[in-house]
């Protein structure tokens, strides 16, 4: 399957998730880390999950009475995809200063 080049917003999400690929991350925490609003972040997360690049699950809160939250992490295919996207972006001549994770 041929995929389009990821958007800058998708790249932010991929970089954040690839920094700690085995950790489950909550959407709210990602919004704080990368500065995307929920209206931008959640569609990106849903697209990545639909493509099999993210695993997602409902997780109980540590605080009594707090609602369950949706958590996300890269699948093995997602890790490869994220690294490939970052490598490709770093190889582009118009992307100076990109640091490989």
PDB file of N, CA and C in Angstrom:
ATOM      1  N   UNK A   1       0.837  -1.180   0.000  1.00  0.00           N
ATOM      2  CA  UNK A   1       0.000   0.000   0.000  1.00  0.00           C
ATOM      3  C   UNK A   1       0.881   1.242   0.000  1.00  0.00           C
ATOM      4  N   UNK A   2       0.648   2.141  -0.911  1.00  0.00           N
ATOM      5  CA  UNK A   2       1.410   3.380  -0.990  1.00  0.00           C
ATOM      6  C   UNK A   2       0.746   4.425  -0.105  1.00  0.00           C
ATOM      7  N   UNK A   3       1.526   5.081   0.705  1.00  0.00           N
ATOM      8  CA  UNK A   3       1.006   6.096   1.618  1.00  0.00           C
ATOM      9  C   UNK A   3       1.494   7.463   1.171  1.00  0.00           C
ATOM     10  N   UNK A   4       0.668   8.470   1.474  1.00  0.00           N
ATOM     11  CA  UNK A   4       1.073   9.846   1.216  1.00  0.00           C
ATOM     12  C   UNK A   4       2.141  10.256   2.221  1.00  0.00           C
ATOM     13  N   UNK A   5       2.836  11.312   1.885  1.00  0.00           N
ATOM     14  CA  UNK A   5       3.788  11.894   2.822  1.00  0.00           C
ATOM     15  C   UNK A   5       2.997  12.407   4.032  1.00  0.00           C
ATOM     16  N   UNK A   6       3.418  12.080   5.247  1.00  0.00           N
ATOM     17  CA  UNK A   6       2.671  12.522   6.437  1.00  0.00           C
ATOM     18  C   UNK A   6       2.673  14.042   6.572  1.00  0.00           C
ATOM     19  N   UNK A   7       1.584  14.550   7.111  1.00  0.00           N
ATOM     20  CA  UNK A   7       1.473  15.983   7.363  1.00  0.00           C
ATOM     21  C   UNK A   7       2.430  16.389   8.480  1.00  0.00           C
ATOM     22  N   UNK A   8       2.716  17.680   8.608  1.00  0.00           N
ATOM     23  CA  UNK A   8       3.560  18.130   9.726  1.00  0.00           C
ATOM     24  C   UNK A   8       2.974  17.741  11.084  1.00  0.00           C
ATOM     25  N   UNK A   9       1.656  17.760  11.197  1.00  0.00           N
ATOM     26  CA  UNK A   9       1.009  17.381  12.453  1.00  0.00           C
ATOM     27  C   UNK A   9       1.217  15.894  12.741  1.00  0.00           C
ATOM     28  N   UNK A  10       1.097  15.074  11.709  1.00  0.00           N
ATOM     29  CA  UNK A  10       1.331  13.641  11.870  1.00  0.00           C
ATOM     30  C   UNK A  10       2.782  13.383  12.245  1.00  0.00           C
ATOM     31  N   UNK A  11       3.690  14.117  11.658  1.00  0.00           N
ATOM     32  CA  UNK A  11       5.107  13.965  12.001  1.00  0.00           C
ATOM     33  C   UNK A  11       5.354  14.299  13.470  1.00  0.00           C
ATOM     34  N   UNK A  12       4.703  15.334  13.989  1.00  0.00           N
ATOM     35  CA  UNK A  12       4.839  15.659  15.410  1.00  0.00           C
ATOM     36  C   UNK A  12       4.387  14.495  16.284  1.00  0.00           C
ATOM     37  N   UNK A  13       3.261  13.905  15.926  1.00  0.00           N
ATOM     38  CA  UNK A  13       2.725  12.773  16.691  1.00  0.00           C
ATOM     39  C   UNK A  13       3.680  11.586  16.601  1.00  0.00           C
ATOM     40  N   UNK A  14       4.152  11.276  15.401  1.00  0.00           N
ATOM     41  CA  UNK A  14       5.063  10.148  15.224  1.00  0.00           C
ATOM     42  C   UNK A  14       6.353  10.342  16.017  1.00  0.00           C
ATOM     43  N   UNK A  15       6.905  11.539  15.979  1.00  0.00           N
ATOM     44  CA  UNK A  15       8.135  11.813  16.738  1.00  0.00           C
ATOM     45  C   UNK A  15       7.915  11.637  18.238  1.00  0.00           C
ATOM     46  N   UNK A  16       6.792  12.150  18.731  1.00  0.00           N
ATOM     47  CA  UNK A  16       6.499  12.043  20.166  1.00  0.00           C
ATOM     48  C   UNK A  16       6.323  10.591  20.582  1.00  0.00           C
ATOM     49  N   UNK A  17       5.621   9.817  19.778  1.00  0.00           N
ATOM     50  CA  UNK A  17       5.404   8.412  20.116  1.00  0.00           C
ATOM     51  C   UNK A  17       6.675   7.592  19.952  1.00  0.00           C
ATOM     52  N   UNK A  18       7.481   7.909  18.965  1.00  0.00           N
ATOM     53  CA  UNK A  18       8.719   7.172  18.731  1.00  0.00           C
ATOM     54  C   UNK A  18       9.757   7.450  19.818  1.00  0.00           C
ATOM     55  N   UNK A  19       9.663   8.579  20.480  1.00  0.00           N
ATOM     56  CA  UNK A  19      10.603   8.891  21.556  1.00  0.00           C
ATOM     57  C   UNK A  19      10.509   7.873  22.694  1.00  0.00           C
ATOM     58  N   UNK A  20       9.307   7.324  22.901  1.00  0.00           N
ATOM     59  CA  UNK A  20       9.080   6.301  23.934  1.00  0.00           C
ATOM     60  C   UNK A  20       8.120   5.259  23.362  1.00  0.00           C
ATOM     61  N   UNK A  21       8.579   4.441  22.410  1.00  0.00           N
ATOM     62  CA  UNK A  21       7.668   3.589  21.647  1.00  0.00           C
ATOM     63  C   UNK A  21       6.937   2.518  22.447  1.00  0.00           C
ATOM     64  N   UNK A  22       7.472   2.085  23.566  1.00  0.00           N
ATOM     65  CA  UNK A  22       6.790   1.041  24.332  1.00  0.00           C
ATOM     66  C   UNK A  22       5.820   1.606  25.368  1.00  0.00           C
ATOM     67  N   UNK A  23       5.836   2.917  25.566  1.00  0.00           N
ATOM     68  CA  UNK A  23       4.955   3.549  26.556  1.00  0.00           C
ATOM     69  C   UNK A  23       3.580   3.832  25.965  1.00  0.00           C
ATOM     70  N   UNK A  24       2.542   3.593  26.769  1.00  0.00           N
ATOM     71  CA  UNK A  24       1.195   4.015  26.394  1.00  0.00           C
ATOM     72  C   UNK A  24       1.092   5.502  26.679  1.00  0.00           C
ATOM     73  N   UNK A  25       0.563   6.262  25.718  1.00  0.00           N
ATOM     74  CA  UNK A  25       0.446   7.716  25.853  1.00  0.00           C
ATOM     75  C   UNK A  25      -1.016   8.116  25.728  1.00  0.00           C
ATOM     76  N   UNK A  26      -1.427   9.031  26.561  1.00  0.00           N
ATOM     77  CA  UNK A  26      -2.784   9.562  26.517  1.00  0.00           C
ATOM     78  C   UNK A  26      -2.818  10.783  25.606  1.00  0.00           C
ATOM     79  N   UNK A  27      -3.956  10.993  24.956  1.00  0.00           N
ATOM     80  CA  UNK A  27      -4.099  12.132  24.069  1.00  0.00           C
ATOM     81  C   UNK A  27      -3.825  13.452  24.761  1.00  0.00           C
ATOM     82  N   UNK A  28      -4.332  13.605  25.972  1.00  0.00           N
ATOM     83  CA  UNK A  28      -4.127  14.866  26.693  1.00  0.00           C
ATOM     84  C   UNK A  28      -2.639  15.122  26.917  1.00  0.00           C
ATOM     85  N   UNK A  29      -1.904  14.087  27.281  1.00  0.00           N
ATOM     86  CA  UNK A  29      -0.463  14.240  27.488  1.00  0.00           C
ATOM     87  C   UNK A  29       0.241  14.616  26.184  1.00  0.00           C
ATOM     88  N   UNK A  30      -0.197  14.020  25.085  1.00  0.00           N
ATOM     89  CA  UNK A  30       0.392  14.368  23.794  1.00  0.00           C
ATOM     90  C   UNK A  30       0.102  15.818  23.431  1.00  0.00           C
ATOM     91  N   UNK A  31      -1.107  16.301  23.724  1.00  0.00           N
ATOM     92  CA  UNK A  31      -1.413  17.706  23.410  1.00  0.00           C
ATOM     93  C   UNK A  31      -0.475  18.631  24.170  1.00  0.00           C
ATOM     94  N   UNK A  32      -0.165  18.294  25.406  1.00  0.00           N
ATOM     95  CA  UNK A  32       0.756  19.122  26.189  1.00  0.00           C
ATOM     96  C   UNK A  32       2.179  19.027  25.643  1.00  0.00           C
ATOM     97  N   UNK A  33       2.595  17.843  25.233  1.00  0.00           N
ATOM     98  CA  UNK A  33       3.965  17.646  24.743  1.00  0.00           C
ATOM     99  C   UNK A  33       4.220  18.312  23.396  1.00  0.00           C
ATOM    100  N   UNK A  34       3.278  18.196  22.481  1.00  0.00           N
ATOM    101  CA  UNK A  34       3.559  18.651  21.113  1.00  0.00           C
ATOM    102  C   UNK A  34       2.770  19.880  20.696  1.00  0.00           C
ATOM    103  N   UNK A  35       1.843  20.319  21.525  1.00  0.00           N
ATOM    104  CA  UNK A  35       1.150  21.571  21.255  1.00  0.00           C
ATOM    105  C   UNK A  35       0.025  21.510  20.242  1.00  0.00           C
ATOM    106  N   UNK A  36      -0.406  20.325  19.857  1.00  0.00           N
ATOM    107  CA  UNK A  36      -1.549  20.226  18.949  1.00  0.00           C
ATOM    108  C   UNK A  36      -2.835  20.267  19.755  1.00  0.00           C
ATOM    109  N   UNK A  37      -3.829  20.905  19.210  1.00  0.00           N
ATOM    110  CA  UNK A  37      -5.141  20.911  19.853  1.00  0.00           C
ATOM    111  C   UNK A  37      -5.821  19.567  19.617  1.00  0.00           C
ATOM    112  N   UNK A  38      -6.769  19.254  20.475  1.00  0.00           N
ATOM    113  CA  UNK A  38      -7.433  17.946  20.392  1.00  0.00           C
ATOM    114  C   UNK A  38      -8.137  17.749  19.051  1.00  0.00           C
ATOM    115  N   UNK A  39      -8.677  18.809  18.463  1.00  0.00           N
ATOM    116  CA  UNK A  39      -9.356  18.707  17.175  1.00  0.00           C
ATOM    117  C   UNK A  39      -8.426  18.346  16.030  1.00  0.00           C
ATOM    118  N   UNK A  40      -7.143  18.543  16.224  1.00  0.00           N
ATOM    119  CA  UNK A  40      -6.141  18.135  15.242  1.00  0.00           C
ATOM    120  C   UNK A  40      -5.533  16.799  15.635  1.00  0.00           C
ATOM    121  N   UNK A  41      -5.234  16.629  16.908  1.00  0.00           N
ATOM    122  CA  UNK A  41      -4.553  15.425  17.387  1.00  0.00           C
ATOM    123  C   UNK A  41      -5.382  14.164  17.208  1.00  0.00           C
ATOM    124  N   UNK A  42      -6.622  14.176  17.661  1.00  0.00           N
ATOM    125  CA  UNK A  42      -7.402  12.931  17.655  1.00  0.00           C
ATOM    126  C   UNK A  42      -7.689  12.389  16.259  1.00  0.00           C
ATOM    127  N   UNK A  43      -7.961  13.228  15.263  1.00  0.00           N
ATOM    128  CA  UNK A  43      -8.085  12.662  13.906  1.00  0.00           C
ATOM    129  C   UNK A  43      -6.787  12.003  13.420  1.00  0.00           C
ATOM    130  N   UNK A  44      -5.632  12.573  13.773  1.00  0.00           N
ATOM    131  CA  UNK A  44      -4.353  11.960  13.403  1.00  0.00           C
ATOM    132  C   UNK A  44      -4.218  10.603  14.088  1.00  0.00           C
ATOM    133  N   UNK A  45      -4.518  10.552  15.382  1.00  0.00           N
ATOM    134  CA  UNK A  45      -4.427   9.290  16.121  1.00  0.00           C
ATOM    135  C   UNK A  45      -5.372   8.247  15.535  1.00  0.00           C
ATOM    136  N   UNK A  46      -6.583   8.650  15.193  1.00  0.00           N
ATOM    137  CA  UNK A  46      -7.551   7.704  14.632  1.00  0.00           C
ATOM    138  C   UNK A  46      -7.091   7.176  13.280  1.00  0.00           C
ATOM    139  N   UNK A  47      -6.535   8.061  12.432  1.00  0.00           N
ATOM    140  CA  UNK A  47      -6.034   7.618  11.121  1.00  0.00           C
ATOM    141  C   UNK A  47      -4.891   6.623  11.285  1.00  0.00           C
ATOM    142  N   UNK A  48      -3.959   6.934  12.178  1.00  0.00           N
ATOM    143  CA  UNK A  48      -2.832   6.030  12.396  1.00  0.00           C
ATOM    144  C   UNK A  48      -3.302   4.684  12.940  1.00  0.00           C
ATOM    145  N   UNK A  49      -4.274   4.707  13.836  1.00  0.00           N
ATOM    146  CA  UNK A  49      -4.820   3.451  14.377  1.00  0.00           C
ATOM    147  C   UNK A  49      -5.544   2.669  13.291  1.00  0.00           C
ATOM    148  N   UNK A  50      -6.314   3.349  12.447  1.00  0.00           N
ATOM    149  CA  UNK A  50      -7.030   2.678  11.358  1.00  0.00           C
ATOM    150  C   UNK A  50      -6.064   2.015  10.373  1.00  0.00           C
ATOM    151  N   UNK A  51      -4.867   2.578  10.238  1.00  0.00           N
ATOM    152  CA  UNK A  51      -3.860   2.023   9.323  1.00  0.00           C
ATOM    153  C   UNK A  51      -3.022   0.931   9.989  1.00  0.00           C
ATOM    154  N   UNK A  52      -3.312   0.622  11.241  1.00  0.00           N
ATOM    155  CA  UNK A  52      -2.572  -0.413  11.946  1.00  0.00           C
ATOM    156  C   UNK A  52      -1.226   0.040  12.478  1.00  0.00           C
ATOM    157  N   UNK A  53      -1.008   1.349  12.516  1.00  0.00           N
ATOM    158  CA  UNK A  53       0.270   1.883  12.971  1.00  0.00           C
ATOM    159  C   UNK A  53       0.277   2.207  14.460  1.00  0.00           C
ATOM    160  N   UNK A  54      -0.906   2.292  15.048  1.00  0.00           N
ATOM    161  CA  UNK A  54      -1.051   2.544  16.482  1.00  0.00           C
ATOM    162  C   UNK A  54      -1.931   1.482  17.099  1.00  0.00           C
ATOM    163  N   UNK A  55      -1.574   1.076  18.295  1.00  0.00           N
ATOM    164  CA  UNK A  55      -2.459   0.265  19.127  1.00  0.00           C
ATOM    165  C   UNK A  55      -3.162   1.243  20.057  1.00  0.00           C
ATOM    166  N   UNK A  56      -4.405   0.966  20.375  1.00  0.00           N
ATOM    167  CA  UNK A  56      -5.124   1.823  21.308  1.00  0.00           C
ATOM    168  C   UNK A  56      -5.944   0.956  22.243  1.00  0.00           C
ATOM    169  N   UNK A  57      -6.100   1.451  23.455  1.00  0.00           N
ATOM    170  CA  UNK A  57      -6.901   0.723  24.431  1.00  0.00           C
ATOM    171  C   UNK A  57      -7.431   1.689  25.472  1.00  0.00           C
ATOM    172  N   UNK A  58      -8.517   1.289  26.100  1.00  0.00           N
ATOM    173  CA  UNK A  58      -9.067   2.060  27.206  1.00  0.00           C
ATOM    174  C   UNK A  58      -8.338   1.633  28.461  1.00  0.00           C
ATOM    175  N   UNK A  59      -7.887   2.605  29.243  1.00  0.00           N
ATOM    176  CA  UNK A  59      -7.141   2.314  30.463  1.00  0.00           C
ATOM    177  C   UNK A  59      -7.804   3.004  31.640  1.00  0.00           C
ATOM    178  N   UNK A  60      -7.876   2.294  32.744  1.00  0.00           N
ATOM    179  CA  UNK A  60      -8.457   2.849  33.959  1.00  0.00           C
ATOM    180  C   UNK A  60      -7.534   3.906  34.539  1.00  0.00           C
ATOM    181  N   UNK A  61      -8.138   4.878  35.182  1.00  0.00           N
ATOM    182  CA  UNK A  61      -7.372   5.938  35.820  1.00  0.00           C
ATOM    183  C   UNK A  61      -6.842   5.464  37.158  1.00  0.00           C
ATOM    184  N   UNK A  62      -5.736   6.041  37.581  1.00  0.00           N
ATOM    185  CA  UNK A  62      -5.175   5.758  38.895  1.00  0.00           C
ATOM    186  C   UNK A  62      -5.950   6.478  40.000  1.00  0.00           C
ATOM    187  N   UNK A  63      -6.701   7.495  39.606  1.00  0.00           N
ATOM    188  CA  UNK A  63      -7.466   8.277  40.583  1.00  0.00           C
ATOM    189  C   UNK A  63      -8.863   7.706  40.730  1.00  0.00           C
ATOM    190  N   UNK A  64      -9.305   7.473  41.960  1.00  0.00           N
ATOM    191  CA  UNK A  64     -10.666   6.950  42.169  1.00  0.00           C
ATOM    192  C   UNK A  64     -11.720   7.912  41.603  1.00  0.00           C
ATOM    193  N   UNK A  65     -12.685   7.353  40.893  1.00  0.00           N
ATOM    194  CA  UNK A  65     -13.774   8.150  40.340  1.00  0.00           C
ATOM    195  C   UNK A  65     -13.481   8.819  39.011  1.00  0.00           C
ATOM    196  N   UNK A  66     -12.218   8.809  38.579  1.00  0.00           N
ATOM    197  CA  UNK A  66     -11.865   9.423  37.301  1.00  0.00           C
ATOM    198  C   UNK A  66     -12.239   8.457  36.171  1.00  0.00           C
ATOM    199  N   UNK A  67     -12.645   8.986  35.033  1.00  0.00           N
ATOM    200  CA  UNK A  67     -13.060   8.107  33.927  1.00  0.00           C
ATOM    201  C   UNK A  67     -11.873   7.388  33.295  1.00  0.00           C
ATOM    202  N   UNK A  68     -12.192   6.316  32.581  1.00  0.00           N
ATOM    203  CA  UNK A  68     -11.154   5.625  31.814  1.00  0.00           C
ATOM    204  C   UNK A  68     -10.689   6.548  30.693  1.00  0.00           C
ATOM    205  N   UNK A  69      -9.476   6.308  30.222  1.00  0.00           N
ATOM    206  CA  UNK A  69      -8.919   7.147  29.159  1.00  0.00           C
ATOM    207  C   UNK A  69      -8.384   6.261  28.045  1.00  0.00           C
ATOM    208  N   UNK A  70      -8.395   6.804  26.846  1.00  0.00           N
ATOM    209  CA  UNK A  70      -7.873   6.108  25.686  1.00  0.00           C
ATOM    210  C   UNK A  70      -6.366   6.321  25.641  1.00  0.00           C
ATOM    211  N   UNK A  71      -5.608   5.246  25.489  1.00  0.00           N
ATOM    212  CA  UNK A  71      -4.156   5.327  25.420  1.00  0.00           C
ATOM    213  C   UNK A  71      -3.688   4.765  24.082  1.00  0.00           C
ATOM    214  N   UNK A  72      -2.548   5.254  23.631  1.00  0.00           N
ATOM    215  CA  UNK A  72      -2.024   4.902  22.320  1.00  0.00           C
ATOM    216  C   UNK A  72      -0.536   4.594  22.420  1.00  0.00           C
ATOM    217  N   UNK A  73      -0.082   3.682  21.545  1.00  0.00           N
ATOM    218  CA  UNK A  73       1.348   3.483  21.345  1.00  0.00           C
ATOM    219  C   UNK A  73       1.549   2.892  19.955  1.00  0.00           C
ATOM    220  N   UNK A  74       2.758   3.053  19.449  1.00  0.00           N
ATOM    221  CA  UNK A  74       3.074   2.544  18.117  1.00  0.00           C
ATOM    222  C   UNK A  74       3.087   1.018  18.107  1.00  0.00           C
ATOM    223  N   UNK A  75       2.569   0.447  17.039  1.00  0.00           N
ATOM    224  CA  UNK A  75       2.702  -0.990  16.800  1.00  0.00           C
ATOM    225  C   UNK A  75       4.104  -1.223  16.230  1.00  0.00           C
ATOM    226  N   UNK A  76       4.548  -2.470  16.112  1.00  0.00           N
ATOM    227  CA  UNK A  76       5.842  -2.712  15.452  1.00  0.00           C
ATOM    228  C   UNK A  76       5.887  -2.098  14.040  1.00  0.00           C
ATOM    229  N   UNK A  77       4.795  -2.229  13.293  1.00  0.00           N
ATOM    230  CA  UNK A  77       4.753  -1.604  11.955  1.00  0.00           C
ATOM    231  C   UNK A  77       4.786  -0.087  12.068  1.00  0.00           C
ATOM    232  N   UNK A  78       4.170   0.451  13.108  1.00  0.00           N
ATOM    233  CA  UNK A  78       4.173   1.891  13.331  1.00  0.00           C
ATOM    234  C   UNK A  78       5.551   2.424  13.660  1.00  0.00           C
ATOM    235  N   UNK A  79       6.322   1.646  14.415  1.00  0.00           N
ATOM    236  CA  UNK A  79       7.692   2.057  14.741  1.00  0.00           C
ATOM    237  C   UNK A  79       8.519   2.157  13.461  1.00  0.00           C
ATOM    238  N   UNK A  80       8.398   1.143  12.605  1.00  0.00           N
ATOM    239  CA  UNK A  80       9.134   1.151  11.326  1.00  0.00           C
ATOM    240  C   UNK A  80       8.676   2.327  10.478  1.00  0.00           C
ATOM    241  N   UNK A  81       7.355   2.529  10.375  1.00  0.00           N
ATOM    242  CA  UNK A  81       6.813   3.625   9.579  1.00  0.00           C
ATOM    243  C   UNK A  81       7.304   4.972  10.108  1.00  0.00           C
ATOM    244  N   UNK A  82       7.237   5.173  11.424  1.00  0.00           N
ATOM    245  CA  UNK A  82       7.656   6.448  12.019  1.00  0.00           C
ATOM    246  C   UNK A  82       9.130   6.713  11.737  1.00  0.00           C
ATOM    247  N   UNK A  83       9.957   5.702  11.931  1.00  0.00           N
ATOM    248  CA  UNK A  83      11.390   5.898  11.684  1.00  0.00           C
ATOM    249  C   UNK A  83      11.660   6.170  10.213  1.00  0.00           C
ATOM    250  N   UNK A  84      10.954   5.462   9.321  1.00  0.00           N
ATOM    251  CA  UNK A  84      11.119   5.705   7.883  1.00  0.00           C
ATOM    252  C   UNK A  84      10.717   7.132   7.517  1.00  0.00           C
ATOM    253  N   UNK A  85       9.625   7.623   8.089  1.00  0.00           N
ATOM    254  CA  UNK A  85       9.171   8.989   7.813  1.00  0.00           C
ATOM    255  C   UNK A  85      10.173  10.018   8.308  1.00  0.00           C
ATOM    256  N   UNK A  86      10.708   9.788   9.489  1.00  0.00           N
ATOM    257  CA  UNK A  86      11.690  10.717  10.061  1.00  0.00           C
ATOM    258  C   UNK A  86      12.976  10.694   9.246  1.00  0.00           C
ATOM    259  N   UNK A  87      13.400   9.505   8.847  1.00  0.00           N
ATOM    260  CA  UNK A  87      14.596   9.392   8.010  1.00  0.00           C
ATOM    261  C   UNK A  87      14.393  10.097   6.666  1.00  0.00           C
ATOM    262  N   UNK A  88      13.228   9.909   6.063  1.00  0.00           N
ATOM    263  CA  UNK A  88      12.938  10.548   4.779  1.00  0.00           C
ATOM    264  C   UNK A  88      12.909  12.061   4.922  1.00  0.00           C
ATOM    265  N   UNK A  89      12.335  12.554   6.003  1.00  0.00           N
ATOM    266  CA  UNK A  89      12.285  14.005   6.227  1.00  0.00           C
ATOM    267  C   UNK A  89      13.692  14.562   6.423  1.00  0.00           C
ATOM    268  N   UNK A  90      14.528  13.809   7.117  1.00  0.00           N
ATOM    269  CA  UNK A  90      15.898  14.262   7.352  1.00  0.00           C
ATOM    270  C   UNK A  90      16.707  14.290   6.061  1.00  0.00           C
ATOM    271  N   UNK A  91      16.363  13.430   5.116  1.00  0.00           N
ATOM    272  CA  UNK A  91      17.093  13.352   3.850  1.00  0.00           C
ATOM    273  C   UNK A  91      16.667  14.430   2.860  1.00  0.00           C
ATOM    274  N   UNK A  92      15.524  15.071   3.122  1.00  0.00           N
ATOM    275  CA  UNK A  92      15.049  16.117   2.204  1.00  0.00           C
ATOM    276  C   UNK A  92      15.947  17.341   2.313  1.00  0.00           C
ATOM    277  N   UNK A  93      16.329  17.912   1.166  1.00  0.00           N
ATOM    278  CA  UNK A  93      17.193  19.098   1.214  1.00  0.00           C
ATOM    279  C   UNK A  93      16.518  20.301   1.868  1.00  0.00           C
ATOM    280  N   UNK A  94      15.188  20.308   1.885  1.00  0.00           N
ATOM    281  CA  UNK A  94      14.479  21.446   2.468  1.00  0.00           C
ATOM    282  C   UNK A  94      14.244  21.281   3.957  1.00  0.00           C
ATOM    283  N   UNK A  95      14.859  20.293   4.571  1.00  0.00           N
ATOM    284  CA  UNK A  95      14.630  20.025   5.993  1.00  0.00           C
ATOM    285  C   UNK A  95      15.942  20.121   6.784  1.00  0.00           C
ATOM    286  N   UNK A  96      16.570  21.303   6.816  1.00  0.00           N
ATOM    287  CA  UNK A  96      17.808  21.410   7.575  1.00  0.00           C
ATOM    288  C   UNK A  96      17.538  21.304   9.072  1.00  0.00           C
ATOM    289  N   UNK A  97      18.491  20.760   9.769  1.00  0.00           N
ATOM    290  CA  UNK A  97      18.397  20.724  11.216  1.00  0.00           C
ATOM    291  C   UNK A  97      17.531  19.618  11.777  1.00  0.00           C
ATOM    292  N   UNK A  98      17.045  18.693  10.944  1.00  0.00           N
ATOM    293  CA  UNK A  98      16.254  17.580  11.447  1.00  0.00           C
ATOM    294  C   UNK A  98      17.200  16.621  12.165  1.00  0.00           C
ATOM    295  N   UNK A  99      16.832  16.243  13.357  1.00  0.00           N
ATOM    296  CA  UNK A  99      17.641  15.342  14.152  1.00  0.00           C
ATOM    297  C   UNK A  99      17.010  13.975  14.123  1.00  0.00           C
ATOM    298  N   UNK A 100      17.803  12.960  13.824  1.00  0.00           N
ATOM    299  CA  UNK A 100      17.284  11.582  13.791  1.00  0.00           C
ATOM    300  C   UNK A 100      17.127  11.091  15.222  1.00  0.00           C
ATOM    301  N   UNK A 101      15.988  10.464  15.479  1.00  0.00           N
ATOM    302  CA  UNK A 101      15.720   9.934  16.807  1.00  0.00           C
ATOM    303  C   UNK A 101      16.266   8.529  16.894  1.00  0.00           C
TER     304      UNK A 101
END
